[in-house]
Coordinates of C-alpha atoms in Angstrom, one line a residue:
H1 CA 6.9 7.8 150.0
D2 CA 7.4 9.9 146.7
H3 CA 9.6 13.0 147.4
E4 CA 12.4 11.5 149.9
G5 CA 14.4 14.1 151.1
K6 CA 13.3 16.9 148.7
G7 CA 12.1 18.7 152.0
H8 CA 8.5 18.9 151.0
L9 CA 5.6 18.4 153.6
G10 CA 3.8 16.1 150.8
A11 CA 0.1 16.1 152.5
N12 CA -1.0 16.0 148.4
D13 CA 2.1 15.4 146.8
N14 CA 1.8 12.2 147.8
A15 CA 0.4 11.2 151.1
S16 CA -3.2 11.7 149.5
G17 CA -2.4 8.6 147.1
I18 CA -0.9 6.3 149.5
A19 CA -3.9 7.0 151.9
G20 CA -6.2 6.5 149.1
L21 CA -4.4 3.6 148.0
L22 CA -5.3 1.6 151.4
A23 CA -8.6 2.9 151.5
V24 CA -9.0 0.9 148.4
A25 CA -7.1 -2.3 149.6
Q26 CA -9.0 -1.9 152.9
A27 CA -12.4 -1.7 151.0
V28 CA -11.0 -4.4 147.9
R29 CA -10.4 -6.8 150.8
Q30 CA -13.9 -7.0 152.8
G31 CA -16.0 -7.7 149.3
E32 CA -16.5 -10.2 147.6
P33 CA -13.1 -11.6 146.1
P34 CA -12.5 -10.2 141.9
K35 CA -11.8 -12.7 139.5
R36 CA -8.4 -11.2 138.8
T37 CA -6.0 -10.7 141.5
I38 CA -5.4 -6.7 142.5
V39 CA -2.1 -5.9 143.7
F40 CA -1.4 -2.7 145.4
A41 CA 1.6 -1.6 145.2
T42 CA 3.7 2.2 146.8
F43 CA 6.8 3.1 145.8
G44 CA 9.8 5.2 146.8
G45 CA 11.8 7.6 144.7
E46 CA 9.3 8.9 142.2
E47 CA 10.9 12.3 142.2
L48 CA 14.3 10.5 142.5
G49 CA 13.7 9.4 138.9
M50 CA 10.9 7.2 139.8
L51 CA 13.1 4.4 141.3
G52 CA 10.7 2.5 142.5
S53 CA 8.3 2.0 140.3
Y54 CA 10.9 1.1 137.9
H55 CA 12.5 -1.6 139.9
L56 CA 9.3 -3.4 140.4
A57 CA 8.6 -3.1 136.4
A58 CA 12.0 -4.0 135.5
H59 CA 11.3 -7.1 138.0
A60 CA 7.8 -7.9 136.9
P61 CA 8.3 -11.3 134.8
E62 CA 9.5 -12.1 138.6
A63 CA 7.0 -10.8 140.7
L64 CA 4.5 -9.7 138.8
P65 CA 4.2 -11.8 135.6
N66 CA 4.2 -9.2 133.0
A67 CA 2.2 -11.1 131.1
K68 CA -0.8 -11.1 133.4
V69 CA -0.5 -7.4 134.2
V70 CA -3.5 -6.3 132.9
Q71 CA -3.5 -2.5 133.5
F72 CA -2.2 -0.1 136.2
I73 CA -3.6 2.6 137.9
N74 CA -1.8 5.3 139.7
L75 CA -2.8 7.7 142.1
D76 CA -0.8 10.9 142.4
M77 CA -2.4 14.1 144.3
I78 CA -6.2 13.5 144.3
G79 CA -6.8 15.6 147.0
R80 CA -6.7 19.3 145.7
N81 CA -8.4 21.4 143.5
W82 CA -11.5 21.4 141.9
P83 CA -14.5 19.7 144.4
D84 CA -16.0 17.5 141.4
T85 CA -13.6 17.1 138.9
I86 CA -10.2 14.3 138.5
V87 CA -7.9 14.4 135.7
A88 CA -7.6 11.1 134.0
I89 CA -4.6 11.3 132.0
G90 CA -3.9 8.4 129.5
R91 CA -7.6 7.5 129.2
E92 CA -7.4 7.9 125.4
H93 CA -4.6 5.8 124.8
S94 CA -6.5 2.5 125.5
D95 CA -10.3 1.4 126.1
L96 CA -9.9 1.8 129.9
G97 CA -11.1 5.6 129.1
K98 CA -14.4 4.2 127.9
T99 CA -14.5 1.5 130.6
L100 CA -13.8 4.8 133.3
E101 CA -16.9 6.3 131.6
A102 CA -19.1 3.4 131.8
V103 CA -18.6 3.4 135.7
N104 CA -18.6 6.5 136.1
A105 CA -22.3 6.8 134.2
Q106 CA -23.3 3.6 136.4
H107 CA -22.6 6.2 139.6
P108 CA -24.1 9.3 139.7
E109 CA -24.1 9.8 143.2
L110 CA -20.6 10.3 143.3
G111 CA -20.9 13.7 141.4
M112 CA -17.2 12.8 140.4
A113 CA -15.8 13.7 136.4
A114 CA -12.8 12.3 135.4
I115 CA -11.4 14.5 132.7
D116 CA -8.9 14.6 129.7
D117 CA -5.4 16.1 130.7
R118 CA -5.6 19.7 130.9
W119 CA -1.5 20.2 130.2
P120 CA -0.2 17.8 127.7
E121 CA 2.8 20.1 127.1
E122 CA 4.0 19.1 130.6
N123 CA 4.2 15.6 130.1
F124 CA 2.6 14.6 133.0
Y125 CA 2.0 11.4 131.5
G126 CA 5.9 10.5 131.3
R127 CA 6.8 12.3 135.0
S128 CA 5.1 9.7 137.3
D129 CA 5.2 5.9 138.4
H130 CA 2.5 4.2 135.8
Y131 CA 4.9 5.5 133.0
N132 CA 7.3 2.3 134.1
F133 CA 4.7 -0.1 133.1
A134 CA 2.9 1.6 130.5
K135 CA 6.1 1.5 128.2
N136 CA 6.1 -1.9 129.2
G137 CA 3.2 -2.4 127.6
V138 CA 0.2 -2.5 130.5
P139 CA -2.4 -0.2 129.3
I140 CA -2.4 2.8 132.4
L141 CA -5.0 5.6 134.0
F142 CA -3.3 7.9 136.6
F143 CA -5.6 10.4 138.5
F144 CA -4.0 13.7 139.2
N145 CA -5.6 17.3 140.7
G146 CA -3.0 19.2 138.9
V147 CA -0.8 21.8 140.6
H148 CA -1.5 23.8 142.8
A149 CA 0.6 27.1 144.7
D150 CA 1.2 24.5 147.5
Y151 CA 3.1 22.3 144.7
H152 CA 6.5 21.1 146.2
Q153 CA 6.7 23.4 149.0
V154 CA 6.4 23.2 152.8
S155 CA 2.7 24.3 152.8
D156 CA 1.3 21.3 151.3
S157 CA -0.5 20.4 154.2
P158 CA -3.2 18.0 155.6
D159 CA -5.6 20.9 156.3
K160 CA -5.8 21.5 152.7
I161 CA -6.5 18.2 151.3
D162 CA -10.3 17.8 150.4
A163 CA -11.4 14.7 152.1
D164 CA -14.6 14.6 150.7
K165 CA -13.7 15.3 146.9
E166 CA -10.9 12.3 147.8
S167 CA -13.3 9.5 149.3
R168 CA -15.7 10.1 146.1
I169 CA -12.6 9.8 143.7
L170 CA -11.9 6.8 145.6
Q171 CA -15.5 5.2 145.6
L172 CA -14.7 5.4 141.6
L173 CA -11.5 3.8 141.5
F174 CA -13.2 0.8 143.8
Y175 CA -15.8 0.2 141.0
L176 CA -13.0 1.3 138.3
G177 CA -10.8 -1.7 139.9
Q178 CA -13.9 -4.0 140.3
A179 CA -15.2 -3.8 136.4
V180 CA -11.5 -4.6 134.9
A181 CA -11.1 -7.3 137.3
N182 CA -13.9 -9.0 136.7
N183 CA -14.1 -8.2 132.8
P184 CA -12.8 -11.5 131.2
Q185 CA -11.5 -9.4 128.4
R186 CA -8.3 -7.4 129.0
P187 CA -8.1 -3.8 128.2
Q188 CA -6.4 -2.9 124.8
W189 CA -4.4 -0.2 123.7
N190 CA -5.3 2.4 120.6
P191 CA -2.9 0.8 118.0
D192 CA -1.5 4.4 117.6
S193 CA -0.8 4.8 121.2
Y194 CA 0.9 1.6 122.0
A195 CA 3.1 2.1 118.8
K196 CA 4.5 5.8 120.4
I197 CA 4.7 4.9 124.1
V198 CA 5.6 1.3 124.2
Q199 CA 9.2 0.8 123.8
P200 CA 10.3 -2.5 122.8
P201 CA 12.2 -5.1 124.9
K202 CA 15.9 -4.4 125.2
P203 CA 17.8 -7.7 123.5
A204 CA 20.1 -9.7 126.0
S205 CA 23.1 -8.4 126.7

């Protein structure tokens, strides 16, 4: 569901994100409905050019009216590496970063530090499904554990997933989603980031 046809085993990249999405979706369904609708989407063809997310983003005016899409949270590889840390790429580009900090401070029991992008030179911001929404003007957060020796290998197996770490990340993301969905104010871009990232719409042909 991420790397079709590439020959990876894919437990962390990205079965960890798909399983996490399903778990959060179940929690949202069982709880009090938030004021904003929360849409859960999984995408095929990420490593073939982010094809699935490109399609949804391109058709968002019909499928998900783009003026109403207020944020995009991406889970891509969240089950490995440091047990108490997850990288939140993109947090500096909008006030979603401050919302994340506030939510995390409200839940110290999770013991999960959400930190800045440690590898800006790798341009992970532009390499996963959130980017197709970011360039259309939707503020994003991309949760990512970084690469490891099993990245893109058949050795990326389920026994290496840190289930406790992932469960705490998912609880944090549930609280984050609720905070944004129940906030009457939309997340706001950093103006400098907006100017650099958001691409102007193409003129009609």
